Short mmCIF file of N, CA and C in Angstrom, two decimals:
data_model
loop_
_atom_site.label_atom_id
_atom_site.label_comp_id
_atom_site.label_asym_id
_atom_site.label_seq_id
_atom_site.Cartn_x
_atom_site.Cartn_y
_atom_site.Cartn_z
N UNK A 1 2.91 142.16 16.02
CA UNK A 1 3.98 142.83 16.72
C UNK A 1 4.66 141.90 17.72
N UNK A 2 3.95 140.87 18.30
CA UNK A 2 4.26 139.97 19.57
C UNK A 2 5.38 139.14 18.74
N UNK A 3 5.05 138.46 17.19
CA UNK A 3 5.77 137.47 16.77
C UNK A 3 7.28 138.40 16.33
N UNK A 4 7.08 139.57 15.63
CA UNK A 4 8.68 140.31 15.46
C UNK A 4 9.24 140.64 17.18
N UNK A 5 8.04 141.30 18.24
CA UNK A 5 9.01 141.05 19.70
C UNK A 5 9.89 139.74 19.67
N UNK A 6 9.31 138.79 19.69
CA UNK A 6 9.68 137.59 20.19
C UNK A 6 11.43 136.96 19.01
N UNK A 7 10.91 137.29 18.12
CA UNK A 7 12.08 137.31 16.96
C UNK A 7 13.02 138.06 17.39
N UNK A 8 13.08 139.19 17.49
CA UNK A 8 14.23 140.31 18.33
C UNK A 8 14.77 139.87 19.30
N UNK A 9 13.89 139.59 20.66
CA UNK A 9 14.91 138.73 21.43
C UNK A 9 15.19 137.51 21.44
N UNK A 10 14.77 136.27 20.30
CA UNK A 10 15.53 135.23 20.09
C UNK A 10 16.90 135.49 19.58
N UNK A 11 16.94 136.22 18.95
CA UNK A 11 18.25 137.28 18.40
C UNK A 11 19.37 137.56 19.12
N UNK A 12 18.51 138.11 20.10
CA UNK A 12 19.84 139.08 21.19
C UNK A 12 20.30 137.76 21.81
N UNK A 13 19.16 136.93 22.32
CA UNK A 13 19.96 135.88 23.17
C UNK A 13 20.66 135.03 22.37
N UNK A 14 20.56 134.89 21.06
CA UNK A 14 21.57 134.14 20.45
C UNK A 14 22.89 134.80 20.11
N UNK A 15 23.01 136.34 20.11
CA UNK A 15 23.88 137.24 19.74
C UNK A 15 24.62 137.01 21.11
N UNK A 16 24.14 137.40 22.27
CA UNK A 16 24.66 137.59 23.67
C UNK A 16 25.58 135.85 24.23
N UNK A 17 24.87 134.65 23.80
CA UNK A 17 25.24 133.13 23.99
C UNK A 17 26.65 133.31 22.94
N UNK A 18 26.82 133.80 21.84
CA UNK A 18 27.69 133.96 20.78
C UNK A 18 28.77 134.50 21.41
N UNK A 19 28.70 136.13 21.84
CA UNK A 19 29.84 136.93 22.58
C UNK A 19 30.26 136.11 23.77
N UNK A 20 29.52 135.73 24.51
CA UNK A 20 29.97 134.91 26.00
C UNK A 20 30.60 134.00 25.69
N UNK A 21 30.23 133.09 24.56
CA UNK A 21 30.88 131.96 23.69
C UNK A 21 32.53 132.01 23.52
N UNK A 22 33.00 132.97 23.07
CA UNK A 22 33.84 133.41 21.94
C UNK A 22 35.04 134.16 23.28
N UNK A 23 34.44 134.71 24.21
CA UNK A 23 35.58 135.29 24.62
C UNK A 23 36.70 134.00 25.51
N UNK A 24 37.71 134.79 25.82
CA UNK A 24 38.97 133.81 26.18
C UNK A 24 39.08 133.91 27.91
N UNK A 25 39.35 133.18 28.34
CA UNK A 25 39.93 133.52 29.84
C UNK A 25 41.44 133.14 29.85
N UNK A 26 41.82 134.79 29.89
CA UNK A 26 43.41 134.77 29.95
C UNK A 26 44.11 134.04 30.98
N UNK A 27 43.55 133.24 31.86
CA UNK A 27 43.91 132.34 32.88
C UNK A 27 43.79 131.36 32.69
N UNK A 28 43.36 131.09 31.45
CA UNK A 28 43.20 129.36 31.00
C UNK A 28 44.39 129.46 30.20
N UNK A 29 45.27 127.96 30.54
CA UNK A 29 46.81 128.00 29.96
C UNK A 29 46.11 127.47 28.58
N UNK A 30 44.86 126.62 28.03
CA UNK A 30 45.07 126.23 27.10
C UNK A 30 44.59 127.31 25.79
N UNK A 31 44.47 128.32 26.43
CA UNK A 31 44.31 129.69 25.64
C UNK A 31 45.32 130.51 25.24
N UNK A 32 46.90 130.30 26.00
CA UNK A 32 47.63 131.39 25.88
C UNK A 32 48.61 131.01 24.47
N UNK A 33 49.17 131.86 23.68
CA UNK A 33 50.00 131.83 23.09
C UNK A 33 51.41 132.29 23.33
N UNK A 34 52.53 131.84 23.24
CA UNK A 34 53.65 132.26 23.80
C UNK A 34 54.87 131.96 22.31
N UNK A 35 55.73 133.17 22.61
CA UNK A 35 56.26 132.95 21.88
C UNK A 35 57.65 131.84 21.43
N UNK A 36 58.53 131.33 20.36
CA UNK A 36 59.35 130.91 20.42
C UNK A 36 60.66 131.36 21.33
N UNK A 37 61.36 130.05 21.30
CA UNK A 37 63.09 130.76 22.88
C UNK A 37 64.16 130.29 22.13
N UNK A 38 64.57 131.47 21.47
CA UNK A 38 66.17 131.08 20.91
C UNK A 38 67.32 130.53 21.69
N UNK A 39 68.06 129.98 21.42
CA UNK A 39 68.97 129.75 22.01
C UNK A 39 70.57 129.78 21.21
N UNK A 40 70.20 130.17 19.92
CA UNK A 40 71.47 130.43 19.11
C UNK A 40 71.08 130.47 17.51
N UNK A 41 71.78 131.72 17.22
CA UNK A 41 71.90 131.65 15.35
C UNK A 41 73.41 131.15 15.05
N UNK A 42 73.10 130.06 13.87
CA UNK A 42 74.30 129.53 13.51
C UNK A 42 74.52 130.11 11.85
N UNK A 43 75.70 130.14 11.29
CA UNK A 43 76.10 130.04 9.93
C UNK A 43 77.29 129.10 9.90
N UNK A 44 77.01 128.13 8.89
CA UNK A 44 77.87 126.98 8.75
C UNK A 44 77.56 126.91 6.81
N UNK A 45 79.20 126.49 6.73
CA UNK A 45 79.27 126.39 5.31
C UNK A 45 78.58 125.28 4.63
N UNK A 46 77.58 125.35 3.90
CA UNK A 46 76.87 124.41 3.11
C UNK A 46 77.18 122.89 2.61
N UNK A 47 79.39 123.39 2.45
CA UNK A 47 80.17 122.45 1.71
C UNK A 47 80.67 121.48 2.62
N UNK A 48 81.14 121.93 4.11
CA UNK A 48 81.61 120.79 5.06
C UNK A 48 80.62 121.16 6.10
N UNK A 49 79.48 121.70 6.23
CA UNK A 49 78.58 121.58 7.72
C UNK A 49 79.59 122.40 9.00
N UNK A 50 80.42 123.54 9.04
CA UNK A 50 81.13 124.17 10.06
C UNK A 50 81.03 124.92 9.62
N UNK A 51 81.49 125.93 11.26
CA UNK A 51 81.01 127.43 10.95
C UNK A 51 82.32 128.64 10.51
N UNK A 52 83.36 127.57 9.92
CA UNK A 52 84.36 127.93 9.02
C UNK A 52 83.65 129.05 7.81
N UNK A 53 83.70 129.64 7.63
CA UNK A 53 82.96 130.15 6.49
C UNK A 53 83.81 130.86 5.86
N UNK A 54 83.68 130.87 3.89
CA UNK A 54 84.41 131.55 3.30
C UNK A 54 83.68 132.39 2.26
N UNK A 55 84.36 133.59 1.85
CA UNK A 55 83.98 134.33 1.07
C UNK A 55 83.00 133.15 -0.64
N UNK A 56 82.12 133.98 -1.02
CA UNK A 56 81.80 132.71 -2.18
C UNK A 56 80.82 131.14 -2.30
N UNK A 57 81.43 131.07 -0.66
CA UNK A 57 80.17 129.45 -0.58
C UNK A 57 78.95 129.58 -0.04
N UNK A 58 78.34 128.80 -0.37
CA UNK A 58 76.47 128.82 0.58
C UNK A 58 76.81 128.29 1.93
N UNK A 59 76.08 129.03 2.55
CA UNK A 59 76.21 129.51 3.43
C UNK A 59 74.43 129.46 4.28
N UNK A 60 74.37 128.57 5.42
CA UNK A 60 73.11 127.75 5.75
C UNK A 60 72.68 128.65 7.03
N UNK A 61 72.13 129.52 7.08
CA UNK A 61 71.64 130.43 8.46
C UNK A 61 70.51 129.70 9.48
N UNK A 62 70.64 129.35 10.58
CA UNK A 62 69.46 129.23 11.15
C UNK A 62 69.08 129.74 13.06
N UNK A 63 68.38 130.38 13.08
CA UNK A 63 67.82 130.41 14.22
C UNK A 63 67.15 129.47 15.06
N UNK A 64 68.30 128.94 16.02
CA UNK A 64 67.82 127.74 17.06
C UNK A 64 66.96 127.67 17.85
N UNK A 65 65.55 127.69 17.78
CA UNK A 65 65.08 127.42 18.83
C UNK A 65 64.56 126.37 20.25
N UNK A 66 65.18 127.00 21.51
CA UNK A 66 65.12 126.29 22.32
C UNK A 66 63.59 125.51 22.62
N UNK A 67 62.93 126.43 22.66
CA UNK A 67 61.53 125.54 22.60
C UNK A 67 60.40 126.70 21.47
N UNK A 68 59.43 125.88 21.10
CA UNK A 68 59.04 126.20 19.77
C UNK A 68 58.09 126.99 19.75
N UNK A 69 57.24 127.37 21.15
CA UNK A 69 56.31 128.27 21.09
C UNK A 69 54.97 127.65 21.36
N UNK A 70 53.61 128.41 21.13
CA UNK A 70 52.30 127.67 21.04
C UNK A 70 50.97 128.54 20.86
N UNK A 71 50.36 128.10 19.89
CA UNK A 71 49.50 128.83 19.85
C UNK A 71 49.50 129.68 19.26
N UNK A 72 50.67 129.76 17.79
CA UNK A 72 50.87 130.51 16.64
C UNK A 72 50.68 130.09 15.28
N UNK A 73 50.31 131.52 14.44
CA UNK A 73 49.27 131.45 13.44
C UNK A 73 50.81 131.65 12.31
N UNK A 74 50.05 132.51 11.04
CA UNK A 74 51.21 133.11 10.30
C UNK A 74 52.59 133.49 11.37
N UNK A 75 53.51 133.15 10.45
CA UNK A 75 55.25 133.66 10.97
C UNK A 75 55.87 134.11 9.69
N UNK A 76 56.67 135.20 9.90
CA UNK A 76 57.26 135.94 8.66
C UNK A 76 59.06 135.96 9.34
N UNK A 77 59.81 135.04 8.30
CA UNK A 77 61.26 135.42 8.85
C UNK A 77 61.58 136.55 7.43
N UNK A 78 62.95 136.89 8.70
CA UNK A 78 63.86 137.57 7.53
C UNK A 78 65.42 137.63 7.97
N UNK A 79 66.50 137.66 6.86
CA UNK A 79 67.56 137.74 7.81
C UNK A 79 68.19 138.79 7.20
N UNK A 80 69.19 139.60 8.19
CA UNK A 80 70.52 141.24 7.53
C UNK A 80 71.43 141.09 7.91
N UNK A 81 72.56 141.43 7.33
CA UNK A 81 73.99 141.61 7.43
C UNK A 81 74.57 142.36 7.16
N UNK A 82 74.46 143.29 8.83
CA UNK A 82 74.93 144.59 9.09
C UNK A 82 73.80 145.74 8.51
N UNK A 83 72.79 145.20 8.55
CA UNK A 83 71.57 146.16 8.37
C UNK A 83 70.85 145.99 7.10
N UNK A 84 71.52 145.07 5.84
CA UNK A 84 71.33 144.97 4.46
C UNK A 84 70.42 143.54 4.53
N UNK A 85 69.00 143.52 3.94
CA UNK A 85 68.43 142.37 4.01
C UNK A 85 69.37 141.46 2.72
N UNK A 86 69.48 140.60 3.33
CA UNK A 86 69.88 139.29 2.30
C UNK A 86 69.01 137.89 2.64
N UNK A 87 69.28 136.96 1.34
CA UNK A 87 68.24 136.23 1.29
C UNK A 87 66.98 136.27 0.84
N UNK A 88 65.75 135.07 0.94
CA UNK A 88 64.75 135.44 1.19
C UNK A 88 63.77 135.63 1.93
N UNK A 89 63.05 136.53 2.08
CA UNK A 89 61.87 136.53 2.79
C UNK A 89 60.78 135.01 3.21
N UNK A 90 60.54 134.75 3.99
CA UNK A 90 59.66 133.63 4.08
C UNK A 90 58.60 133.76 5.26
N UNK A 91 57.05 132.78 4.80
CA UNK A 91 56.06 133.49 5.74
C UNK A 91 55.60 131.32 5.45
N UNK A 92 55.09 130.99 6.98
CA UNK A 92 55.01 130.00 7.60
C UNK A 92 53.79 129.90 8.63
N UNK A 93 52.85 129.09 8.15
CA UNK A 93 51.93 128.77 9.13
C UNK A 93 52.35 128.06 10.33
N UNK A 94 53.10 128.40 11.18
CA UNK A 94 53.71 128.03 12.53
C UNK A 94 53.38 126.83 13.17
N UNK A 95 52.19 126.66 13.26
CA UNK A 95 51.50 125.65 14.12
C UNK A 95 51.90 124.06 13.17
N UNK A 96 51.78 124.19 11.81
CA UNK A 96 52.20 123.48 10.29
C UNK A 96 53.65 123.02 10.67
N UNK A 97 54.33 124.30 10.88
CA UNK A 97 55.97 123.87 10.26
C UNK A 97 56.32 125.16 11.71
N UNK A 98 56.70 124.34 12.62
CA UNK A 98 57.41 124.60 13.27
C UNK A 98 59.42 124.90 13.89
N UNK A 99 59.49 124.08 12.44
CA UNK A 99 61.09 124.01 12.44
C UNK A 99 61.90 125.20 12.39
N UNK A 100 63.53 125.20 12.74
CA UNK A 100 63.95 125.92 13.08
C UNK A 100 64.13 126.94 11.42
N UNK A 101 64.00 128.15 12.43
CA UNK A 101 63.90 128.99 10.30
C UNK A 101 64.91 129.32 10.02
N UNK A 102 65.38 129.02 8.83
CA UNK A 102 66.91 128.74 8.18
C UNK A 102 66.96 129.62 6.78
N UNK A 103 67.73 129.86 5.76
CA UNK A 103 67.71 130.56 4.89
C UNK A 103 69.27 130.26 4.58
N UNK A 104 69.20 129.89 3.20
CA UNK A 104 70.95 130.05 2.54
C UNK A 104 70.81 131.19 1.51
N UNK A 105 71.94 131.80 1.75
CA UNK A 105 72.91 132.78 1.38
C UNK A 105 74.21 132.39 0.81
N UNK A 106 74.51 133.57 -0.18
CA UNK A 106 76.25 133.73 -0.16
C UNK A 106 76.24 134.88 -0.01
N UNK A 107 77.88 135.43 0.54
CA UNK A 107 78.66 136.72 1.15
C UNK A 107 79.88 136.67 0.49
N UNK A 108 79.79 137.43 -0.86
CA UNK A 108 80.97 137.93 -1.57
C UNK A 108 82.20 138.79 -1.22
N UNK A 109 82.07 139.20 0.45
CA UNK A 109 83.32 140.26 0.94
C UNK A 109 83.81 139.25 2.20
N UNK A 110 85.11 139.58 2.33
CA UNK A 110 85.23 138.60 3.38
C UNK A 110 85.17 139.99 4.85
N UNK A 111 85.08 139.72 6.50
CA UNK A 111 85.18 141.00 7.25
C UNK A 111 84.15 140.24 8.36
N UNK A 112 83.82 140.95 9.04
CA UNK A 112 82.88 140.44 10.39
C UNK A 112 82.01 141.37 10.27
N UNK A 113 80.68 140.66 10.02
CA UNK A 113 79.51 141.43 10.00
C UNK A 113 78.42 141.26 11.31
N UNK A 114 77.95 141.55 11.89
CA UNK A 114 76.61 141.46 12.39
C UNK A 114 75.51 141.05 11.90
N UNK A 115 75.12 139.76 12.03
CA UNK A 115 74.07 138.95 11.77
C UNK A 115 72.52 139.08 12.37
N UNK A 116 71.32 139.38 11.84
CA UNK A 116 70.35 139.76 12.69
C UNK A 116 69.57 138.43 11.98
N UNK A 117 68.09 138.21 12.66
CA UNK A 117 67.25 137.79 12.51
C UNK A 117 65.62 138.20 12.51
N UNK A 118 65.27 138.27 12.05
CA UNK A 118 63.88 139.02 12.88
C UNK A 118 63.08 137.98 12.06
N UNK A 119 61.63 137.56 13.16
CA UNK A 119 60.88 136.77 13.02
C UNK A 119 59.44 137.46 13.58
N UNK A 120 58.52 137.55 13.14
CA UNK A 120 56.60 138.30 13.77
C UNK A 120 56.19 136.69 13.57
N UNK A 121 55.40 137.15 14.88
CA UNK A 121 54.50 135.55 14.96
C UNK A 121 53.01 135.75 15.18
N UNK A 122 52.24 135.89 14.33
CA UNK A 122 50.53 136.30 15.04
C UNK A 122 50.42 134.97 16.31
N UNK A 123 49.55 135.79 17.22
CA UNK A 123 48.90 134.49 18.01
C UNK A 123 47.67 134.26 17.75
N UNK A 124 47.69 132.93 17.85
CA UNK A 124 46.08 132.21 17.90
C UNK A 124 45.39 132.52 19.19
N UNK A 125 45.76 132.63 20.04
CA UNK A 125 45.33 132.50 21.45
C UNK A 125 45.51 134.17 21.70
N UNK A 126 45.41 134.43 23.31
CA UNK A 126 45.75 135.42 23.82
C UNK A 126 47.18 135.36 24.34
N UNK A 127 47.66 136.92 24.28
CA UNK A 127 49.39 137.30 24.77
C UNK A 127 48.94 138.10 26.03
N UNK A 128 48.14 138.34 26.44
CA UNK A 128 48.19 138.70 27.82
C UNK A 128 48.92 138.15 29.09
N UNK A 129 48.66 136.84 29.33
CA UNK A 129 49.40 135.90 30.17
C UNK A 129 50.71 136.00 29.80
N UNK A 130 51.13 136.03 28.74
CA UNK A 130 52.51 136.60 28.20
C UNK A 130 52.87 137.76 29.12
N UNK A 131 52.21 138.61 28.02
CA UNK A 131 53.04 140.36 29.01
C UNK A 131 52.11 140.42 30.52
N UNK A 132 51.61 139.95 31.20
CA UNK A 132 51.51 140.11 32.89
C UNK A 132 52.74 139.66 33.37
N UNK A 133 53.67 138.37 32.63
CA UNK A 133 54.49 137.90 32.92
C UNK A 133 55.53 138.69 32.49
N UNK A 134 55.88 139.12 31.71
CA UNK A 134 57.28 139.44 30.85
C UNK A 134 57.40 141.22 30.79
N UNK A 135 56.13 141.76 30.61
CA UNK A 135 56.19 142.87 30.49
C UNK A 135 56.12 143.54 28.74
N UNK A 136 56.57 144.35 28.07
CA UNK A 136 56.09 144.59 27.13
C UNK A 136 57.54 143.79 26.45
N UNK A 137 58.08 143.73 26.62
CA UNK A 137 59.64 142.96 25.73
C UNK A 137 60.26 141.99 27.29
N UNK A 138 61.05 140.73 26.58
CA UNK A 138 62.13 140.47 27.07
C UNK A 138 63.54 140.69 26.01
N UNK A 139 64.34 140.91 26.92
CA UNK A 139 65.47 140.80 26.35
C UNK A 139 66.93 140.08 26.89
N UNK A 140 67.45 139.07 26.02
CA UNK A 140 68.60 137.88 26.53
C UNK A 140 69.42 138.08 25.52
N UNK A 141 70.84 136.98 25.71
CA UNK A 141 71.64 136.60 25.16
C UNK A 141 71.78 135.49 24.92
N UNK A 142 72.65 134.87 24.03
CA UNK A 142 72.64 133.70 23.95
C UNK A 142 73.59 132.84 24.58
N UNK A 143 73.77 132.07 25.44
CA UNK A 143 74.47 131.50 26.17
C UNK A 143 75.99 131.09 25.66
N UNK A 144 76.92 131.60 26.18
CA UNK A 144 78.69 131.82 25.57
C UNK A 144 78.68 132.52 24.63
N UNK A 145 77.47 133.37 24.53
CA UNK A 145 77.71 133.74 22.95
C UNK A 145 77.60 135.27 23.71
N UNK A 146 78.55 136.29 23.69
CA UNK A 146 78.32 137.89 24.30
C UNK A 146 78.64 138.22 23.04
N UNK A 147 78.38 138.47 21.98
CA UNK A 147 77.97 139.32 21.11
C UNK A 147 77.03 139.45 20.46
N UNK A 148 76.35 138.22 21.34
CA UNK A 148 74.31 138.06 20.82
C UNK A 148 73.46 138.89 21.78
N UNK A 149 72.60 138.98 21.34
CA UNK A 149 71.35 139.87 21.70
C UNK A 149 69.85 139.46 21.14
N UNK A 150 68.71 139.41 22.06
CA UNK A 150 67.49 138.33 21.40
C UNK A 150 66.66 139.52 22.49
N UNK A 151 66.00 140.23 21.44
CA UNK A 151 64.39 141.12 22.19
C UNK A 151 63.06 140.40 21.45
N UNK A 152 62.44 140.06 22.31
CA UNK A 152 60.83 139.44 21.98
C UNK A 152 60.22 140.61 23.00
N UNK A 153 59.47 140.92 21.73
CA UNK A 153 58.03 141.70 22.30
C UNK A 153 57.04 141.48 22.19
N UNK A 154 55.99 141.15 22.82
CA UNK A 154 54.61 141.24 22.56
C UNK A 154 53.60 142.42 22.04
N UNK A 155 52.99 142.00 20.69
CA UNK A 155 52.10 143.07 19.88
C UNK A 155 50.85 143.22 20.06
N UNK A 156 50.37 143.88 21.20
CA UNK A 156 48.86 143.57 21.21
C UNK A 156 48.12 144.21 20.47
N UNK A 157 46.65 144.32 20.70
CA UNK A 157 45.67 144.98 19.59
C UNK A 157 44.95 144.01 18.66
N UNK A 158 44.89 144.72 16.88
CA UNK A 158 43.95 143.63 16.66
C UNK A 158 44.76 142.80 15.90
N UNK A 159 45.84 142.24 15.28
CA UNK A 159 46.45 141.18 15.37
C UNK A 159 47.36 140.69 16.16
N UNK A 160 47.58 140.50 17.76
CA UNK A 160 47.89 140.10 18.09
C UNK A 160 49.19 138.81 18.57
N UNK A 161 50.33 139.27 18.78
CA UNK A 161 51.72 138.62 18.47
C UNK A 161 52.55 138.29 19.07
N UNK A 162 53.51 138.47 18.83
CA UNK A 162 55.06 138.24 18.91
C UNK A 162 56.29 139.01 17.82
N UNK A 163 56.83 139.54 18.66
CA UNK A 163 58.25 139.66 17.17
C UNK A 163 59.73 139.84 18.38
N UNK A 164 60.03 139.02 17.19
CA UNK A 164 61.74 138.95 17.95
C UNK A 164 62.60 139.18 16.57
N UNK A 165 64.00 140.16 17.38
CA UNK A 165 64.97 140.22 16.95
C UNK A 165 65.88 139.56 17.60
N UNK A 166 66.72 138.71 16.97
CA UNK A 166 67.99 138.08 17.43
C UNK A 166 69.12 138.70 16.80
N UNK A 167 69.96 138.79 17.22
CA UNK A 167 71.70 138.98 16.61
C UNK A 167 72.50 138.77 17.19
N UNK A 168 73.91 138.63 16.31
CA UNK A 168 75.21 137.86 16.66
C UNK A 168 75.86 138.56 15.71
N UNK A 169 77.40 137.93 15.81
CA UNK A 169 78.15 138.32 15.23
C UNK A 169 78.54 136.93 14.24
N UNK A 170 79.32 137.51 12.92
CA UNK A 170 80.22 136.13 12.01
C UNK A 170 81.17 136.61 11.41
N UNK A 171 82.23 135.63 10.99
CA UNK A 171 83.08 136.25 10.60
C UNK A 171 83.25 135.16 9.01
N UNK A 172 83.40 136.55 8.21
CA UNK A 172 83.45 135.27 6.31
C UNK A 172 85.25 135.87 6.11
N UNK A 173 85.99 134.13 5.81
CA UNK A 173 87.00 134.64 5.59
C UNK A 173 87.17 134.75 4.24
N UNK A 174 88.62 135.21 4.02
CA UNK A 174 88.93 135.40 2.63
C UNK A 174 88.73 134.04 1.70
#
């Protein structure tokens, strides 16, 4: 009975060294995850690189980011125009390929649509230090740009995140 006692609590104390191990201190910066900082969605024509755009051509989308984030796992973009997903879907190990997320398209009507973005970012780390700071969302614009709009929220629980919507406006001519 002494040798299974003694087995049981080699156990716990290796179970208990494990949990103490493993947890995070949301006050350690090299723990936190934060999300990416837009600073502008562009569409520029594929054929001369400007944001001339015409009905018919490819058409190069990307979400600028000002600084790139840290401490992120899977990322899932997507982009709509005027609420209609176009394009494709794409999912990115973040920490891997950090570049700005882009997607070509064509737009067969010419008119001014509303351009969105939406991007989910799991974190590696903890988002706490995040929302003590920010709160459950921020929300900005993009600089000269007043018909943009950029909400990042933090997803807590058990996968743990980020998701931002960005939007703007474009205009495809005839």
């Amino acid at each position: 009975m002494t040798h299974v006692y003694k087995l049981l609590l080699l156990g716990l104390a290796l179970l208990a060294t494990t949990v103490v191990g493993c947890t995070e201190d949301p006050a350690n910066e090299k723990y936190r995850s934060e999300p990416p900082t837009l600073n502008g969605i562009t569409a520029k024509s594929l054929s001369n690189d400007t944001e001339t755009i015409h009905v018919g051509e490819k058409i190069v989308l990307t979400a600028q980011q000002k600084n790139t984030g840290r401490l992120l796992g899977l990322a899932k973009y997507s982009w709509t125009l005027d609420g209609t997903a176009i394009g494709s879907k794409r999912q990115v190990y973040f920490d891997e390929d950090s570049s700005n997320p882009s997607d070509t398209v064509t737009i067969n009507t010419a008119g001014e649509y509303k351009l969105t973005f939406s991007g989910t970012y799991n974190a590696k780390g903890n988002v706490q230090a995040w929302s003590a700071k920010h709160g459950t969302s921020i929300t900005y614009s993009f600089e000269g740009d007043v018909n943009s709009r950029v909400v990042c929220s933090v997803r807590p629980g058990y996968t743990p995140g980020f998701d931002i919507t960005a939007s703007t406006k474009i205009k495809v001519l005839p």
